[in-house]
Each structure stands twice: as C-alpha cells, then as structure tokens.
Tab-separated table of C-alpha atoms in Angstrom:
chain	number	residue	atom	x	y	z
A	10	MET	CA	-6.937	31.052	-22.795
A	11	ALA	CA	-5.079	30.351	-25.994
A	12	ILE	CA	-2.793	32.788	-27.675
A	13	TYR	CA	-3.186	33.639	-31.308
A	14	SER	CA	-0.070	31.836	-32.550
A	15	ASP	CA	-1.671	28.559	-31.421
A	16	PHE	CA	-4.224	28.926	-34.212
A	17	THR	CA	-1.922	30.016	-37.044
A	18	ASP	CA	-0.420	26.523	-36.929
A	19	SER	CA	-0.745	24.404	-40.111
A	20	ARG	CA	-3.068	22.005	-38.234
A	21	TYR	CA	-5.717	24.723	-38.437
A	22	LEU	CA	-5.114	25.800	-42.036
A	23	LYS	CA	-8.511	24.571	-43.243
A	24	ASN	CA	-10.275	26.245	-40.304
A	25	ASN	CA	-8.481	29.467	-41.153
A	26	LYS	CA	-9.299	29.169	-44.850
A	27	ILE	CA	-12.969	29.179	-43.860
A	28	ARG	CA	-12.302	32.442	-41.982
A	29	VAL	CA	-10.815	33.809	-45.228
A	30	ILE	CA	-13.921	32.734	-47.163
A	31	LEU	CA	-16.186	34.519	-44.667
A	32	ASP	CA	-14.079	37.656	-44.927
A	33	GLU	CA	-13.956	37.597	-48.735
A	34	THR	CA	-17.662	36.887	-49.188
A	35	HIS	CA	-18.778	39.231	-46.367
A	36	LEU	CA	-20.934	36.471	-44.878
A	37	ASN	CA	-21.347	35.724	-41.213
A	38	ALA	CA	-21.072	32.159	-39.938
A	39	SER	CA	-24.835	31.562	-40.017
A	40	GLN	CA	-25.225	32.848	-43.559
A	41	PHE	CA	-22.294	30.744	-44.721
A	42	ALA	CA	-23.691	27.611	-43.038
A	43	ASP	CA	-27.036	28.194	-44.733
A	44	ALA	CA	-25.331	28.792	-48.095
A	45	ILE	CA	-23.415	25.491	-48.042
A	46	LYS	CA	-26.347	23.685	-46.386
A	47	VAL	CA	-24.766	22.564	-43.120
A	48	GLN	CA	-25.816	23.115	-39.538
A	49	ARG	CA	-24.828	26.476	-38.132
A	50	SER	CA	-23.188	24.797	-35.152
A	51	THR	CA	-20.867	22.958	-37.542
A	52	ILE	CA	-19.389	26.236	-38.780
A	53	SER	CA	-19.349	27.669	-35.273
A	54	HIS	CA	-17.333	24.693	-34.015
A	55	ILE	CA	-14.908	24.995	-36.927
A	56	LEU	CA	-14.384	28.717	-36.317
A	57	ALA	CA	-13.846	28.073	-32.602
A	58	TYR	CA	-11.255	25.379	-33.435
A	59	ARG	CA	-13.241	22.699	-31.615
A	60	ASN	CA	-13.537	20.734	-34.877
A	61	ARG	CA	-11.698	20.699	-38.153
A	62	PRO	CA	-13.661	20.784	-41.413
A	63	SER	CA	-14.456	17.296	-42.678
A	64	GLN	CA	-14.038	16.215	-46.280
A	65	ASP	CA	-17.815	16.487	-46.643
A	66	ILE	CA	-17.732	20.145	-45.560
A	67	LEU	CA	-14.876	20.900	-47.958
A	68	GLU	CA	-16.779	19.237	-50.802
A	69	LYS	CA	-19.831	21.389	-50.054
A	70	ILE	CA	-17.698	24.541	-50.085
A	71	VAL	CA	-16.024	23.609	-53.377
A	72	ALA	CA	-19.435	22.814	-54.915
A	73	TRP	CA	-20.863	26.097	-53.565
A	74	ASN	CA	-18.180	28.342	-55.079
A	75	ASP	CA	-15.738	27.192	-57.748
A	76	LYS	CA	-13.263	29.880	-56.653
A	77	TYR	CA	-12.242	27.534	-53.839
A	78	SER	CA	-10.618	24.185	-54.589
A	79	PHE	CA	-9.207	21.331	-52.541
A	80	ASP	CA	-5.692	22.547	-53.438
A	81	TRP	CA	-6.557	26.026	-52.171
A	82	PHE	CA	-7.429	24.515	-48.777
A	83	ARG	CA	-4.001	22.790	-48.608
A	84	THR	CA	-1.793	25.781	-49.450
A	85	GLN	CA	-1.151	29.187	-48.003
A	86	THR	CA	0.563	32.209	-49.512
A	87	PRO	CA	2.459	34.682	-47.306
A	88	GLU	CA	-0.292	37.241	-47.959
A	89	GLU	CA	-2.920	34.762	-46.782
A	90	ALA	CA	-0.855	34.006	-43.682
A	91	LYS	CA	-0.875	37.709	-42.766
A	92	MET	CA	-4.582	37.969	-43.511
A	93	ILE	CA	-5.329	34.893	-41.396
A	94	ALA	CA	-3.330	36.278	-38.475
A	95	GLN	CA	-5.291	39.533	-38.672
A	96	LEU	CA	-8.614	37.700	-38.913
A	97	ILE	CA	-7.841	35.496	-35.922
A	98	GLU	CA	-6.793	38.490	-33.881
A	99	SER	CA	-9.834	40.594	-34.770
A	100	GLN	CA	-12.708	38.092	-34.973
A	101	GLY	CA	-12.429	36.356	-31.631
A	102	TYR	CA	-14.824	33.472	-32.306
A	103	GLY	CA	-15.367	31.026	-29.453
A	104	GLY	CA	-12.165	29.344	-28.329
A	105	ALA	CA	-10.127	31.563	-30.602
A	106	LYS	CA	-10.837	34.701	-28.673
A	107	MET	CA	-7.451	36.275	-28.343
A	108	GLN	CA	-6.263	37.929	-25.193
A	109	ASN	CA	-2.908	38.391	-23.647
A	110	PRO	CA	-2.525	35.888	-20.853
A	111	THR	CA	-3.471	37.449	-17.542
A	112	PRO	CA	-0.561	37.609	-15.112
A	113	GLN	CA	-1.034	35.240	-12.215
A	114	GLU	CA	-0.990	38.021	-9.651
A	115	SER	CA	-3.914	39.842	-11.301
A	116	ARG	CA	-6.255	36.848	-11.189
A	117	GLU	CA	-8.710	36.331	-8.396
A	118	LYS	CA	-7.261	34.123	-5.707
A	119	ILE	CA	-9.615	32.093	-3.608
A	120	VAL	CA	-8.251	31.519	-0.142
A	121	PRO	CA	-9.454	28.159	1.187
A	122	PRO	CA	-11.522	28.313	4.357
A	123	LYS	CA	-9.634	27.934	7.627
A	124	PRO	CA	-11.261	25.626	10.112
A	125	THR	CA	-11.795	27.062	13.586
A	126	THR	CA	-12.747	25.227	16.719
A	127	THR	CA	-15.592	26.131	19.017
A	128	ASN	CA	-16.104	24.921	22.529
A	129	ASP	CA	-19.600	24.092	23.626
A	130	SER	CA	-21.307	21.399	25.651
A	131	ARG	CA	-20.883	18.855	22.852
A	132	GLY	CA	-17.104	19.209	22.807
A	133	PRO	CA	-14.757	20.770	20.209
A	134	GLN	CA	-16.172	20.981	16.692
A	135	MET	CA	-14.801	22.299	13.423
A	136	LYS	CA	-16.620	25.339	12.048
A	137	PRO	CA	-15.494	26.402	8.556
A	138	GLU	CA	-15.071	30.081	7.762
A	139	ALA	CA	-16.406	31.487	4.522
A	140	PRO	CA	-13.814	31.576	1.709
A	141	THR	CA	-12.405	34.982	0.927
A	142	VAL	CA	-11.503	36.347	-2.468
A	143	SER	CA	-8.595	38.709	-2.892
A	144	THR	CA	-7.871	40.624	-6.077
A	145	THR	CA	-5.305	43.002	-7.362
A	146	LEU	CA	-7.540	45.953	-8.204
A	147	GLU	CA	-5.255	47.833	-10.559
A	148	SER	CA	-5.223	45.055	-13.166
A	149	VAL	CA	-8.786	43.661	-12.928
A	150	LYS	CA	-11.234	44.792	-15.608
A	151	PRO	CA	-14.725	45.684	-14.425
A	152	ARG	CA	-17.204	42.907	-15.150
A	153	ARG	CA	-20.889	43.121	-15.949
A	154	ALA	CA	-23.567	40.463	-15.767
A	155	VAL	CA	-24.925	39.622	-19.243
A	156	LEU	CA	-26.970	36.452	-18.589
A	157	ILE	CA	-28.928	35.114	-15.656
A	158	THR	CA	-29.778	31.421	-15.500
A	159	ILE	CA	-32.744	30.342	-13.390
A	160	VAL	CA	-32.909	26.659	-12.469
A	161	TYR	CA	-36.336	25.411	-11.392
A	162	ASP	CA	-37.095	22.559	-8.979
A	163	ASP	CA	-38.324	20.344	-11.843
A	164	GLY	CA	-34.828	20.451	-13.402
A	165	SER	CA	-35.720	22.861	-16.190
A	166	SER	CA	-33.894	26.129	-16.612
A	167	GLN	CA	-34.296	29.500	-18.270
A	168	VAL	CA	-31.601	31.898	-19.459
A	169	ILE	CA	-32.440	35.590	-19.337
A	170	PRO	CA	-30.262	38.171	-21.096
A	171	VAL	CA	-29.294	41.182	-18.984
A	172	ASP	CA	-28.705	44.654	-20.322
A	173	PRO	CA	-25.116	45.476	-19.260
A	174	ASN	CA	-26.297	48.921	-18.097
A	175	SER	CA	-29.202	47.583	-16.041
A	176	LYS	CA	-29.810	47.973	-12.324
A	177	ILE	CA	-28.787	44.344	-11.722
A	178	ASN	CA	-25.171	45.253	-12.401
A	179	GLN	CA	-25.444	48.174	-9.979
A	180	LEU	CA	-26.885	45.829	-7.362
A	181	LEU	CA	-24.043	43.394	-7.929
A	182	GLY	CA	-21.599	46.255	-7.555
A	183	GLN	CA	-19.989	45.647	-10.933
C-alpha cells in the first residue's frame, strides 16, 4: 500500500487540486462528475491516482467554475500543500487510502505444503498437506466480511453486500 507522501508529489498536483475543489465546494465525487458532465468513474480514477486529469477534464472544470483557472492547476501555495496533505490523509479514496505499512512479521504467512510419501500397493506417491496460515495475533486487526460473490455455472456472478454485524461473520469466526 502506498504511503501518503507518494501522492503529495508534483506529478499528482492536478489530481490533488481536484480534491481541493471537492473540499471547497462540499461536493462528493459523483456530484462533481455530474456537475462537469463527465463519467463518475473518470473522477473516481483521478481521485484514486490511477489516472491524471486530461486537458479536456481541466477545460470542463474551468468552464464550470471561473474560480479555477489553468494557472491555478499548475501552482501550489504552502497553505494548499498543507490542505492537500490533510485531504489525502483523511479521504482515503481508492489507491490513495493511507495506512502505515504493516510490519512484515504481522502479515499472514502462508507456509507452502510439505509433500509426504505414502506406501501402498501402487508404490510411493506424493500426497500434499494442506497449507497452513500463521499469524501474529497481537498486531492483526479483526476482519469482517462485507461482500459475498456468487459465481454461477453459466459464468455469471452476483455480488451480495453483507452487514458487518451479521451472523455470517460469526460463522466465519471474524
């Protein structure tokens, strides 16, 4: 997972300026996309740093509100830099979700299966053991299921949201 300083870089200035616009106008990403007449996914991808805003997007923003200009998108005051850092840290959109990197020892470690031999009338054969998962319990956050995906035999699928407090999480032991 990325750390927040990765996204305060000047390469992402225009992405971050869009975060500033959302904060100043009190719009969410969907409302903003509708206001400037672009697809909602376009703004989502920009906020998640998967894409950078194109010239076309910037033109639509400038036409939408004359407070913002092309020069404004190219410059950054120290106050804006602080504001952007706070926005990145607090908003957590998509790929920009900020977390401290998890120490290696607190991650789940999958131990590869160890082959064992069995002797029967057909001769020695390899029989794999099931993989085991070990965790360091003191540093692992409890997890809860939030979505279930069902894949049908015709290739179609269905995603079902799960209430985090539902019985399914109790059954899963999470």
